[in-house]
PDB file of N, CA and C in Angstrom:
ATOM      1  N   UNK A 297    -175.680  91.346 -15.958  1.00 85.00           N
ATOM      2  CA  UNK A 297    -174.550  91.310 -15.049  1.00 85.00           C
ATOM      3  C   UNK A 297    -173.559  92.438 -15.365  1.00 85.00           C
ATOM      4  N   UNK A 298    -173.307  92.655 -16.641  1.00 92.00           N
ATOM      5  CA  UNK A 298    -172.348  93.706 -17.006  1.00 92.00           C
ATOM      6  C   UNK A 298    -172.880  95.084 -16.609  1.00 92.00           C
ATOM      7  N   UNK A 299    -174.189  95.275 -16.765  1.00 93.00           N
ATOM      8  CA  UNK A 299    -174.799  96.547 -16.384  1.00 93.00           C
ATOM      9  C   UNK A 299    -174.612  96.790 -14.882  1.00 93.00           C
ATOM     10  N   UNK A 300    -174.836  95.758 -14.089  1.00 95.00           N
ATOM     11  CA  UNK A 300    -174.646  95.879 -12.636  1.00 95.00           C
ATOM     12  C   UNK A 300    -173.194  96.171 -12.297  1.00 95.00           C
ATOM     13  N   UNK A 301    -172.283  95.547 -13.030  1.00 96.00           N
ATOM     14  CA  UNK A 301    -170.853  95.782 -12.820  1.00 96.00           C
ATOM     15  C   UNK A 301    -170.525  97.248 -13.125  1.00 96.00           C
ATOM     16  N   UNK A 302    -171.081  97.789 -14.184  1.00 96.00           N
ATOM     17  CA  UNK A 302    -170.860  99.199 -14.522  1.00 96.00           C
ATOM     18  C   UNK A 302    -171.367 100.102 -13.397  1.00 96.00           C
ATOM     19  N   UNK A 303    -172.533  99.772 -12.865  1.00 96.00           N
ATOM     20  CA  UNK A 303    -173.093 100.555 -11.758  1.00 96.00           C
ATOM     21  C   UNK A 303    -172.173 100.498 -10.536  1.00 96.00           C
ATOM     22  N   UNK A 304    -171.635  99.322 -10.255  1.00 96.00           N
ATOM     23  CA  UNK A 304    -170.727  99.159  -9.121  1.00 96.00           C
ATOM     24  C   UNK A 304    -169.447  99.959  -9.322  1.00 96.00           C
ATOM     25  N   UNK A 305    -168.906  99.916 -10.520  1.00 97.00           N
ATOM     26  CA  UNK A 305    -167.708 100.704 -10.816  1.00 97.00           C
ATOM     27  C   UNK A 305    -167.984 102.195 -10.635  1.00 97.00           C
ATOM     28  N   UNK A 306    -169.133 102.629 -11.081  1.00 96.00           N
ATOM     29  CA  UNK A 306    -169.506 104.038 -10.928  1.00 96.00           C
ATOM     30  C   UNK A 306    -169.592 104.411  -9.455  1.00 96.00           C
ATOM     31  N   UNK A 307    -170.264 103.577  -8.687  1.00 96.00           N
ATOM     32  CA  UNK A 307    -170.426 103.841  -7.255  1.00 96.00           C
ATOM     33  C   UNK A 307    -169.094 103.765  -6.506  1.00 96.00           C
ATOM     34  N   UNK A 308    -168.140 103.036  -7.062  1.00 97.00           N
ATOM     35  CA  UNK A 308    -166.828 102.881  -6.432  1.00 97.00           C
ATOM     36  C   UNK A 308    -165.843 103.969  -6.833  1.00 97.00           C
ATOM     37  N   UNK A 309    -166.333 104.947  -7.597  1.00 96.00           N
ATOM     38  CA  UNK A 309    -165.463 106.050  -7.987  1.00 96.00           C
ATOM     39  C   UNK A 309    -164.486 105.703  -9.096  1.00 96.00           C
ATOM     40  N   UNK A 310    -164.889 104.816  -9.972  1.00 97.00           N
ATOM     41  CA  UNK A 310    -164.050 104.417 -11.108  1.00 97.00           C
ATOM     42  C   UNK A 310    -164.781 104.753 -12.404  1.00 97.00           C
ATOM     43  N   UNK A 311    -164.915 106.059 -12.703  1.00 97.00           N
ATOM     44  CA  UNK A 311    -165.766 106.501 -13.803  1.00 97.00           C
ATOM     45  C   UNK A 311    -165.318 106.062 -15.192  1.00 97.00           C
ATOM     46  N   UNK A 312    -164.019 105.998 -15.440  1.00 96.00           N
ATOM     47  CA  UNK A 312    -163.548 105.603 -16.768  1.00 96.00           C
ATOM     48  C   UNK A 312    -163.885 104.150 -17.044  1.00 96.00           C
ATOM     49  N   UNK A 313    -163.620 103.295 -16.056  1.00 97.00           N
ATOM     50  CA  UNK A 313    -163.956 101.884 -16.212  1.00 97.00           C
ATOM     51  C   UNK A 313    -165.469 101.695 -16.311  1.00 97.00           C
ATOM     52  N   UNK A 314    -166.205 102.468 -15.535  1.00 97.00           N
ATOM     53  CA  UNK A 314    -167.665 102.381 -15.574  1.00 97.00           C
ATOM     54  C   UNK A 314    -168.182 102.739 -16.961  1.00 97.00           C
ATOM     55  N   UNK A 315    -167.626 103.781 -17.560  1.00 97.00           N
ATOM     56  CA  UNK A 315    -168.081 104.185 -18.891  1.00 97.00           C
ATOM     57  C   UNK A 315    -167.859 103.069 -19.908  1.00 97.00           C
ATOM     58  N   UNK A 316    -166.710 102.429 -19.841  1.00 97.00           N
ATOM     59  CA  UNK A 316    -166.412 101.318 -20.753  1.00 97.00           C
ATOM     60  C   UNK A 316    -167.427 100.195 -20.568  1.00 97.00           C
ATOM     61  N   UNK A 317    -167.703  99.861 -19.324  1.00 97.00           N
ATOM     62  CA  UNK A 317    -168.634  98.766 -19.048  1.00 97.00           C
ATOM     63  C   UNK A 317    -170.077  99.135 -19.409  1.00 97.00           C
ATOM     64  N   UNK A 318    -170.459 100.393 -19.183  1.00 97.00           N
ATOM     65  CA  UNK A 318    -171.787 100.825 -19.605  1.00 97.00           C
ATOM     66  C   UNK A 318    -171.939 100.673 -21.121  1.00 97.00           C
ATOM     67  N   UNK A 319    -170.922 101.067 -21.860  1.00 96.00           N
ATOM     68  CA  UNK A 319    -170.988 100.949 -23.324  1.00 96.00           C
ATOM     69  C   UNK A 319    -171.119  99.485 -23.745  1.00 96.00           C
ATOM     70  N   UNK A 320    -170.350  98.627 -23.106  1.00 96.00           N
ATOM     71  CA  UNK A 320    -170.419  97.196 -23.427  1.00 96.00           C
ATOM     72  C   UNK A 320    -171.794  96.631 -23.076  1.00 96.00           C
ATOM     73  N   UNK A 321    -172.282  96.976 -21.888  1.00 96.00           N
ATOM     74  CA  UNK A 321    -173.580  96.473 -21.443  1.00 96.00           C
ATOM     75  C   UNK A 321    -174.687  96.933 -22.385  1.00 96.00           C
ATOM     76  N   UNK A 322    -174.624  98.175 -22.784  1.00 96.00           N
ATOM     77  CA  UNK A 322    -175.631  98.707 -23.683  1.00 96.00           C
ATOM     78  C   UNK A 322    -175.588  97.999 -25.030  1.00 96.00           C
ATOM     79  N   UNK A 323    -174.392  97.787 -25.543  1.00 96.00           N
ATOM     80  CA  UNK A 323    -174.248  97.065 -26.805  1.00 96.00           C
ATOM     81  C   UNK A 323    -174.797  95.653 -26.723  1.00 96.00           C
ATOM     82  N   UNK A 324    -174.533  94.986 -25.613  1.00 96.00           N
ATOM     83  CA  UNK A 324    -175.042  93.625 -25.426  1.00 96.00           C
ATOM     84  C   UNK A 324    -176.564  93.612 -25.341  1.00 96.00           C
ATOM     85  N   UNK A 325    -177.120  94.543 -24.593  1.00 96.00           N
ATOM     86  CA  UNK A 325    -178.573  94.577 -24.453  1.00 96.00           C
ATOM     87  C   UNK A 325    -179.252  94.917 -25.777  1.00 96.00           C
ATOM     88  N   UNK A 326    -178.685  95.855 -26.515  1.00 97.00           N
ATOM     89  CA  UNK A 326    -179.264  96.181 -27.821  1.00 97.00           C
ATOM     90  C   UNK A 326    -179.222  94.970 -28.751  1.00 97.00           C
ATOM     91  N   UNK A 327    -178.105  94.238 -28.718  1.00 97.00           N
ATOM     92  CA  UNK A 327    -177.938  93.085 -29.604  1.00 97.00           C
ATOM     93  C   UNK A 327    -178.847  91.915 -29.211  1.00 97.00           C
ATOM     94  N   UNK A 328    -179.021  91.697 -27.917  1.00 97.00           N
ATOM     95  CA  UNK A 328    -179.784  90.526 -27.489  1.00 97.00           C
ATOM     96  C   UNK A 328    -181.265  90.823 -27.252  1.00 97.00           C
ATOM     97  N   UNK A 329    -181.570  92.003 -26.734  1.00 97.00           N
ATOM     98  CA  UNK A 329    -182.951  92.324 -26.370  1.00 97.00           C
ATOM     99  C   UNK A 329    -183.632  93.276 -27.348  1.00 97.00           C
ATOM    100  N   UNK A 330    -182.828  94.070 -28.040  1.00 96.00           N
ATOM    101  CA  UNK A 330    -183.374  95.087 -28.931  1.00 96.00           C
ATOM    102  C   UNK A 330    -183.474  96.429 -28.223  1.00 96.00           C
ATOM    103  N   UNK A 331    -183.588  97.476 -28.995  1.00 94.00           N
ATOM    104  CA  UNK A 331    -183.574  98.835 -28.442  1.00 94.00           C
ATOM    105  C   UNK A 331    -184.874  99.225 -27.746  1.00 94.00           C
ATOM    106  N   UNK A 332    -185.941  98.456 -27.943  1.00 95.00           N
ATOM    107  CA  UNK A 332    -187.231  98.810 -27.334  1.00 95.00           C
ATOM    108  C   UNK A 332    -187.539  98.043 -26.055  1.00 95.00           C
ATOM    109  N   UNK A 333    -186.643  97.144 -25.686  1.00 96.00           N
ATOM    110  CA  UNK A 333    -186.844  96.376 -24.452  1.00 96.00           C
ATOM    111  C   UNK A 333    -186.603  97.291 -23.249  1.00 96.00           C
ATOM    112  N   UNK A 334    -187.396  97.132 -22.212  1.00 96.00           N
ATOM    113  CA  UNK A 334    -187.279  98.021 -21.045  1.00 96.00           C
ATOM    114  C   UNK A 334    -185.922  97.919 -20.349  1.00 96.00           C
ATOM    115  N   UNK A 335    -185.269  96.772 -20.394  1.00 96.00           N
ATOM    116  CA  UNK A 335    -183.927  96.673 -19.810  1.00 96.00           C
ATOM    117  C   UNK A 335    -182.924  97.505 -20.608  1.00 96.00           C
ATOM    118  N   UNK A 336    -183.056  97.484 -21.920  1.00 97.00           N
ATOM    119  CA  UNK A 336    -182.181  98.299 -22.765  1.00 97.00           C
ATOM    120  C   UNK A 336    -182.465  99.777 -22.515  1.00 97.00           C
ATOM    121  N   UNK A 337    -183.716 100.118 -22.415  1.00 97.00           N
ATOM    122  CA  UNK A 337    -184.096 101.501 -22.154  1.00 97.00           C
ATOM    123  C   UNK A 337    -183.540 101.961 -20.805  1.00 97.00           C
ATOM    124  N   UNK A 338    -183.555 101.076 -19.814  1.00 95.00           N
ATOM    125  CA  UNK A 338    -182.964 101.419 -18.514  1.00 95.00           C
ATOM    126  C   UNK A 338    -181.464 101.651 -18.651  1.00 95.00           C
ATOM    127  N   UNK A 339    -180.815 100.871 -19.501  1.00 96.00           N
ATOM    128  CA  UNK A 339    -179.381 101.079 -19.745  1.00 96.00           C
ATOM    129  C   UNK A 339    -179.112 102.444 -20.367  1.00 96.00           C
ATOM    130  N   UNK A 340    -179.993 102.865 -21.300  1.00 97.00           N
ATOM    131  CA  UNK A 340    -179.839 104.208 -21.870  1.00 97.00           C
ATOM    132  C   UNK A 340    -179.871 105.249 -20.752  1.00 97.00           C
ATOM    133  N   UNK A 341    -180.825 105.116 -19.883  1.00 96.00           N
ATOM    134  CA  UNK A 341    -181.009 106.089 -18.815  1.00 96.00           C
ATOM    135  C   UNK A 341    -179.834 106.091 -17.837  1.00 96.00           C
ATOM    136  N   UNK A 342    -179.419 104.919 -17.400  1.00 96.00           N
ATOM    137  CA  UNK A 342    -178.316 104.835 -16.445  1.00 96.00           C
ATOM    138  C   UNK A 342    -177.005 105.334 -17.047  1.00 96.00           C
ATOM    139  N   UNK A 343    -176.775 104.991 -18.308  1.00 97.00           N
ATOM    140  CA  UNK A 343    -175.565 105.460 -18.970  1.00 97.00           C
ATOM    141  C   UNK A 343    -175.614 106.976 -19.142  1.00 97.00           C
ATOM    142  N   UNK A 344    -176.771 107.503 -19.481  1.00 97.00           N
ATOM    143  CA  UNK A 344    -176.921 108.955 -19.603  1.00 97.00           C
ATOM    144  C   UNK A 344    -176.638 109.635 -18.272  1.00 97.00           C
ATOM    145  N   UNK A 345    -177.127 109.061 -17.176  1.00 96.00           N
ATOM    146  CA  UNK A 345    -176.834 109.623 -15.852  1.00 96.00           C
ATOM    147  C   UNK A 345    -175.330 109.682 -15.622  1.00 96.00           C
ATOM    148  N   UNK A 346    -174.660 108.607 -15.981  1.00 96.00           N
ATOM    149  CA  UNK A 346    -173.206 108.559 -15.795  1.00 96.00           C
ATOM    150  C   UNK A 346    -172.517 109.613 -16.651  1.00 96.00           C
ATOM    151  N   UNK A 347    -172.909 109.705 -17.906  1.00 96.00           N
ATOM    152  CA  UNK A 347    -172.299 110.699 -18.798  1.00 96.00           C
ATOM    153  C   UNK A 347    -172.542 112.115 -18.285  1.00 96.00           C
ATOM    154  N   UNK A 348    -173.755 112.371 -17.803  1.00 94.00           N
ATOM    155  CA  UNK A 348    -174.055 113.706 -17.262  1.00 94.00           C
ATOM    156  C   UNK A 348    -173.165 114.006 -16.066  1.00 94.00           C
ATOM    157  N   UNK A 349    -172.925 113.007 -15.225  1.00 94.00           N
ATOM    158  CA  UNK A 349    -172.075 113.219 -14.047  1.00 94.00           C
ATOM    159  C   UNK A 349    -170.630 113.519 -14.446  1.00 94.00           C
ATOM    160  N   UNK A 350    -170.246 113.097 -15.653  1.00 95.00           N
ATOM    161  CA  UNK A 350    -168.901 113.367 -16.168  1.00 95.00           C
ATOM    162  C   UNK A 350    -168.827 114.683 -16.944  1.00 95.00           C
ATOM    163  N   UNK A 351    -169.971 115.357 -17.075  1.00 92.00           N
ATOM    164  CA  UNK A 351    -170.007 116.607 -17.819  1.00 92.00           C
ATOM    165  C   UNK A 351    -170.118 116.413 -19.317  1.00 92.00           C
ATOM    166  N   UNK A 352    -170.434 115.213 -19.759  1.00 94.00           N
ATOM    167  CA  UNK A 352    -170.587 114.918 -21.188  1.00 94.00           C
ATOM    168  C   UNK A 352    -172.052 115.092 -21.562  1.00 94.00           C
ATOM    169  N   UNK A 353    -172.483 116.343 -21.544  1.00 91.00           N
ATOM    170  CA  UNK A 353    -173.902 116.653 -21.664  1.00 91.00           C
ATOM    171  C   UNK A 353    -174.499 116.324 -23.030  1.00 91.00           C
ATOM    172  N   UNK A 354    -173.756 116.577 -24.099  1.00 90.00           N
ATOM    173  CA  UNK A 354    -174.296 116.308 -25.434  1.00 90.00           C
ATOM    174  C   UNK A 354    -174.546 114.821 -25.642  1.00 90.00           C
ATOM    175  N   UNK A 355    -173.591 114.010 -25.231  1.00 94.00           N
ATOM    176  CA  UNK A 355    -173.769 112.565 -25.370  1.00 94.00           C
ATOM    177  C   UNK A 355    -174.861 112.061 -24.425  1.00 94.00           C
ATOM    178  N   UNK A 356    -174.888 112.608 -23.216  1.00 95.00           N
ATOM    179  CA  UNK A 356    -175.936 112.223 -22.267  1.00 95.00           C
ATOM    180  C   UNK A 356    -177.308 112.539 -22.843  1.00 95.00           C
ATOM    181  N   UNK A 357    -177.428 113.685 -23.476  1.00 93.00           N
ATOM    182  CA  UNK A 357    -178.716 114.067 -24.057  1.00 93.00           C
ATOM    183  C   UNK A 357    -179.217 113.016 -25.045  1.00 93.00           C
ATOM    184  N   UNK A 358    -178.332 112.510 -25.875  1.00 94.00           N
ATOM    185  CA  UNK A 358    -178.728 111.499 -26.866  1.00 94.00           C
ATOM    186  C   UNK A 358    -179.327 110.271 -26.183  1.00 94.00           C
ATOM    187  N   UNK A 359    -178.687 109.817 -25.105  1.00 96.00           N
ATOM    188  CA  UNK A 359    -179.177 108.626 -24.421  1.00 96.00           C
ATOM    189  C   UNK A 359    -180.436 108.918 -23.611  1.00 96.00           C
ATOM    190  N   UNK A 360    -180.525 110.114 -23.045  1.00 96.00           N
ATOM    191  CA  UNK A 360    -181.772 110.492 -22.368  1.00 96.00           C
ATOM    192  C   UNK A 360    -182.935 110.530 -23.357  1.00 96.00           C
ATOM    193  N   UNK A 361    -182.682 111.037 -24.559  1.00 94.00           N
ATOM    194  CA  UNK A 361    -183.743 111.073 -25.572  1.00 94.00           C
ATOM    195  C   UNK A 361    -184.176 109.653 -25.954  1.00 94.00           C
ATOM    196  N   UNK A 362    -183.212 108.755 -26.092  1.00 96.00           N
ATOM    197  CA  UNK A 362    -183.557 107.372 -26.409  1.00 96.00           C
ATOM    198  C   UNK A 362    -184.383 106.751 -25.290  1.00 96.00           C
ATOM    199  N   UNK A 363    -184.009 107.021 -24.051  1.00 97.00           N
ATOM    200  CA  UNK A 363    -184.750 106.485 -22.906  1.00 97.00           C
ATOM    201  C   UNK A 363    -186.166 107.053 -22.885  1.00 97.00           C
ATOM    202  N   UNK A 364    -186.284 108.349 -23.089  1.00 96.00           N
ATOM    203  CA  UNK A 364    -187.610 108.986 -23.063  1.00 96.00           C
ATOM    204  C   UNK A 364    -188.495 108.451 -24.187  1.00 96.00           C
ATOM    205  N   UNK A 365    -187.966 108.416 -25.398  1.00 95.00           N
ATOM    206  CA  UNK A 365    -188.751 107.917 -26.533  1.00 95.00           C
ATOM    207  C   UNK A 365    -189.114 106.449 -26.353  1.00 95.00           C
ATOM    208  N   UNK A 366    -188.183 105.666 -25.850  1.00 97.00           N
ATOM    209  CA  UNK A 366    -188.446 104.252 -25.631  1.00 97.00           C
ATOM    210  C   UNK A 366    -189.515 104.020 -24.584  1.00 97.00           C
ATOM    211  N   UNK A 367    -189.438 104.760 -23.497  1.00 97.00           N
ATOM    212  CA  UNK A 367    -190.446 104.612 -22.452  1.00 97.00           C
ATOM    213  C   UNK A 367    -191.809 105.121 -22.919  1.00 97.00           C
ATOM    214  N   UNK A 368    -191.795 106.202 -23.683  1.00 96.00           N
ATOM    215  CA  UNK A 368    -193.066 106.732 -24.202  1.00 96.00           C
ATOM    216  C   UNK A 368    -193.735 105.698 -25.103  1.00 96.00           C
ATOM    217  N   UNK A 369    -192.949 105.026 -25.942  1.00 96.00           N
ATOM    218  CA  UNK A 369    -193.495 104.018 -26.843  1.00 96.00           C
ATOM    219  C   UNK A 369    -193.958 102.772 -26.082  1.00 96.00           C
ATOM    220  N   UNK A 370    -193.197 102.374 -25.073  1.00 96.00           N
ATOM    221  CA  UNK A 370    -193.512 101.136 -24.354  1.00 96.00           C
ATOM    222  C   UNK A 370    -194.564 101.319 -23.269  1.00 96.00           C
ATOM    223  N   UNK A 371    -194.549 102.472 -22.615  1.00 96.00           N
ATOM    224  CA  UNK A 371    -195.384 102.657 -21.425  1.00 96.00           C
ATOM    225  C   UNK A 371    -196.465 103.726 -21.568  1.00 96.00           C
ATOM    226  N   UNK A 372    -196.321 104.573 -22.574  1.00 96.00           N
ATOM    227  CA  UNK A 372    -197.257 105.680 -22.745  1.00 96.00           C
ATOM    228  C   UNK A 372    -196.668 106.981 -22.239  1.00 96.00           C
ATOM    229  N   UNK A 373    -197.190 108.076 -22.762  1.00 94.00           N
ATOM    230  CA  UNK A 373    -196.603 109.380 -22.460  1.00 94.00           C
ATOM    231  C   UNK A 373    -196.869 109.870 -21.037  1.00 94.00           C
ATOM    232  N   UNK A 374    -197.860 109.304 -20.359  1.00 96.00           N
ATOM    233  CA  UNK A 374    -198.208 109.770 -19.013  1.00 96.00           C
ATOM    234  C   UNK A 374    -197.690 108.863 -17.898  1.00 96.00           C
ATOM    235  N   UNK A 375    -197.004 107.782 -18.267  1.00 97.00           N
ATOM    236  CA  UNK A 375    -196.481 106.864 -17.249  1.00 97.00           C
ATOM    237  C   UNK A 375    -195.381 107.551 -16.438  1.00 97.00           C
ATOM    238  N   UNK A 376    -195.323 107.238 -15.157  1.00 97.00           N
ATOM    239  CA  UNK A 376    -194.333 107.875 -14.277  1.00 97.00           C
ATOM    240  C   UNK A 376    -192.900 107.700 -14.793  1.00 97.00           C
ATOM    241  N   UNK A 377    -192.556 106.522 -15.290  1.00 96.00           N
ATOM    242  CA  UNK A 377    -191.201 106.293 -15.804  1.00 96.00           C
ATOM    243  C   UNK A 377    -190.912 107.156 -17.033  1.00 96.00           C
ATOM    244  N   UNK A 378    -191.919 107.347 -17.863  1.00 96.00           N
ATOM    245  CA  UNK A 378    -191.762 108.208 -19.037  1.00 96.00           C
ATOM    246  C   UNK A 378    -191.547 109.652 -18.602  1.00 96.00           C
ATOM    247  N   UNK A 379    -192.312 110.089 -17.629  1.00 95.00           N
ATOM    248  CA  UNK A 379    -192.161 111.462 -17.125  1.00 95.00           C
ATOM    249  C   UNK A 379    -190.820 111.645 -16.425  1.00 95.00           C
ATOM    250  N   UNK A 380    -190.349 110.631 -15.707  1.00 95.00           N
ATOM    251  CA  UNK A 380    -189.018 110.695 -15.087  1.00 95.00           C
ATOM    252  C   UNK A 380    -187.933 110.833 -16.151  1.00 95.00           C
ATOM    253  N   UNK A 381    -188.090 110.092 -17.253  1.00 95.00           N
ATOM    254  CA  UNK A 381    -187.109 110.172 -18.337  1.00 95.00           C
ATOM    255  C   UNK A 381    -187.107 111.563 -18.969  1.00 95.00           C
ATOM    256  N   UNK A 382    -188.281 112.146 -19.126  1.00 93.00           N
ATOM    257  CA  UNK A 382    -188.375 113.500 -19.674  1.00 93.00           C
ATOM    258  C   UNK A 382    -187.728 114.513 -18.725  1.00 93.00           C
ATOM    259  N   UNK A 383    -187.927 114.325 -17.447  1.00 93.00           N
ATOM    260  CA  UNK A 383    -187.317 115.202 -16.443  1.00 93.00           C
ATOM    261  C   UNK A 383    -185.793 115.105 -16.509  1.00 93.00           C
ATOM    262  N   UNK A 384    -185.272 113.901 -16.626  1.00 93.00           N
ATOM    263  CA  UNK A 384    -183.823 113.724 -16.725  1.00 93.00           C
ATOM    264  C   UNK A 384    -183.270 114.397 -17.972  1.00 93.00           C
ATOM    265  N   UNK A 385    -183.988 114.288 -19.070  1.00 92.00           N
ATOM    266  CA  UNK A 385    -183.577 114.968 -20.302  1.00 92.00           C
ATOM    267  C   UNK A 385    -183.542 116.470 -20.088  1.00 92.00           C
ATOM    268  N   UNK A 386    -184.564 117.005 -19.445  1.00 89.00           N
ATOM    269  CA  UNK A 386    -184.610 118.450 -19.183  1.00 89.00           C
ATOM    270  C   UNK A 386    -183.443 118.884 -18.300  1.00 89.00           C
ATOM    271  N   UNK A 387    -183.086 118.080 -17.307  1.00 88.00           N
ATOM    272  CA  UNK A 387    -181.951 118.416 -16.443  1.00 88.00           C
ATOM    273  C   UNK A 387    -180.642 118.416 -17.222  1.00 88.00           C
ATOM    274  N   UNK A 388    -180.497 117.479 -18.142  1.00 88.00           N
ATOM    275  CA  UNK A 388    -179.283 117.435 -18.962  1.00 88.00           C
ATOM    276  C   UNK A 388    -179.193 118.655 -19.865  1.00 88.00           C
ATOM    277  N   UNK A 389    -180.309 119.051 -20.446  1.00 86.00           N
ATOM    278  CA  UNK A 389    -180.320 120.241 -21.293  1.00 86.00           C
ATOM    279  C   UNK A 389    -180.008 121.492 -20.476  1.00 86.00           C
ATOM    280  N   UNK A 390    -180.553 121.554 -19.291  1.00 86.00           N
ATOM    281  CA  UNK A 390    -180.276 122.689 -18.417  1.00 86.00           C
ATOM    282  C   UNK A 390    -178.791 122.725 -18.040  1.00 86.00           C
ATOM    283  N   UNK A 391    -178.215 121.572 -17.729  1.00 81.00           N
ATOM    284  CA  UNK A 391    -176.795 121.510 -17.371  1.00 81.00           C
ATOM    285  C   UNK A 391    -175.906 121.922 -18.540  1.00 81.00           C
ATOM    286  N   UNK A 392    -176.378 121.656 -19.756  1.00 77.00           N
ATOM    287  CA  UNK A 392    -175.634 122.035 -20.957  1.00 77.00           C
ATOM    288  C   UNK A 392    -175.899 123.481 -21.363  1.00 77.00           C
ATOM    289  N   UNK A 393    -176.613 124.202 -20.494  1.00 76.00           N
ATOM    290  CA  UNK A 393    -176.957 125.606 -20.734  1.00 76.00           C
ATOM    291  C   UNK A 393    -177.822 125.770 -21.978  1.00 76.00           C
ATOM    292  N   UNK A 394    -178.735 124.823 -22.156  1.00 75.00           N
ATOM    293  CA  UNK A 394    -179.693 124.864 -23.267  1.00 75.00           C
ATOM    294  C   UNK A 394    -181.082 124.863 -22.671  1.00 75.00           C
ATOM    295  N   UNK A 395    -181.271 125.738 -21.702  1.00 66.00           N
ATOM    296  CA  UNK A 395    -182.506 125.792 -20.925  1.00 66.00           C
ATOM    297  C   UNK A 395    -183.746 125.959 -21.785  1.00 66.00           C
ATOM    298  N   UNK A 396    -183.657 126.756 -22.852  1.00 66.00           N
ATOM    299  CA  UNK A 396    -184.836 126.998 -23.672  1.00 66.00           C
ATOM    300  C   UNK A 396    -185.361 125.706 -24.298  1.00 66.00           C
ATOM    301  N   UNK A 397    -184.481 124.731 -24.545  1.00 67.00           N
ATOM    302  CA  UNK A 397    -184.912 123.450 -25.085  1.00 67.00           C
ATOM    303  C   UNK A 397    -185.522 122.560 -24.007  1.00 67.00           C
ATOM    304  N   UNK A 398    -185.222 122.865 -22.749  1.00 55.00           N
ATOM    305  CA  UNK A 398    -185.706 122.048 -21.652  1.00 55.00           C
ATOM    306  C   UNK A 398    -187.099 122.456 -21.194  1.00 55.00           C
ATOM    307  N   UNK A 399    -187.563 123.618 -21.627  1.00 54.00           N
ATOM    308  CA  UNK A 399    -188.879 124.094 -21.223  1.00 54.00           C
ATOM    309  C   UNK A 399    -189.941 123.550 -22.156  1.00 54.00           C
ATOM    310  N   UNK A 400    -191.144 123.318 -21.644  1.00 54.00           N
ATOM    311  CA  UNK A 400    -192.227 122.763 -22.492  1.00 54.00           C
ATOM    312  C   UNK A 400    -192.655 123.726 -23.582  1.00 54.00           C
TER     313      UNK A 400
END
């Protein structure tokens, strides 16, 4: 529920409140589900998207990496969700002007 609330705040143009709620939601999911649960991994990805939209590229990169590694471990390296997570990580690196790290 908190994760959905964070998404709603983000969509409503309330980025500061959304960031607070994303952090809370992520903490709750990590505590209750663990860091390898797909819901927690989705929270990493959604929070990273939000951080990237705020220009917080370094922090976004950390969460994109967690999402990518988590999906790779849970779903395999060739799964579409894993590849989507890798693509998002590459976009964050490119936005941070670290293009050479984003290339294979």
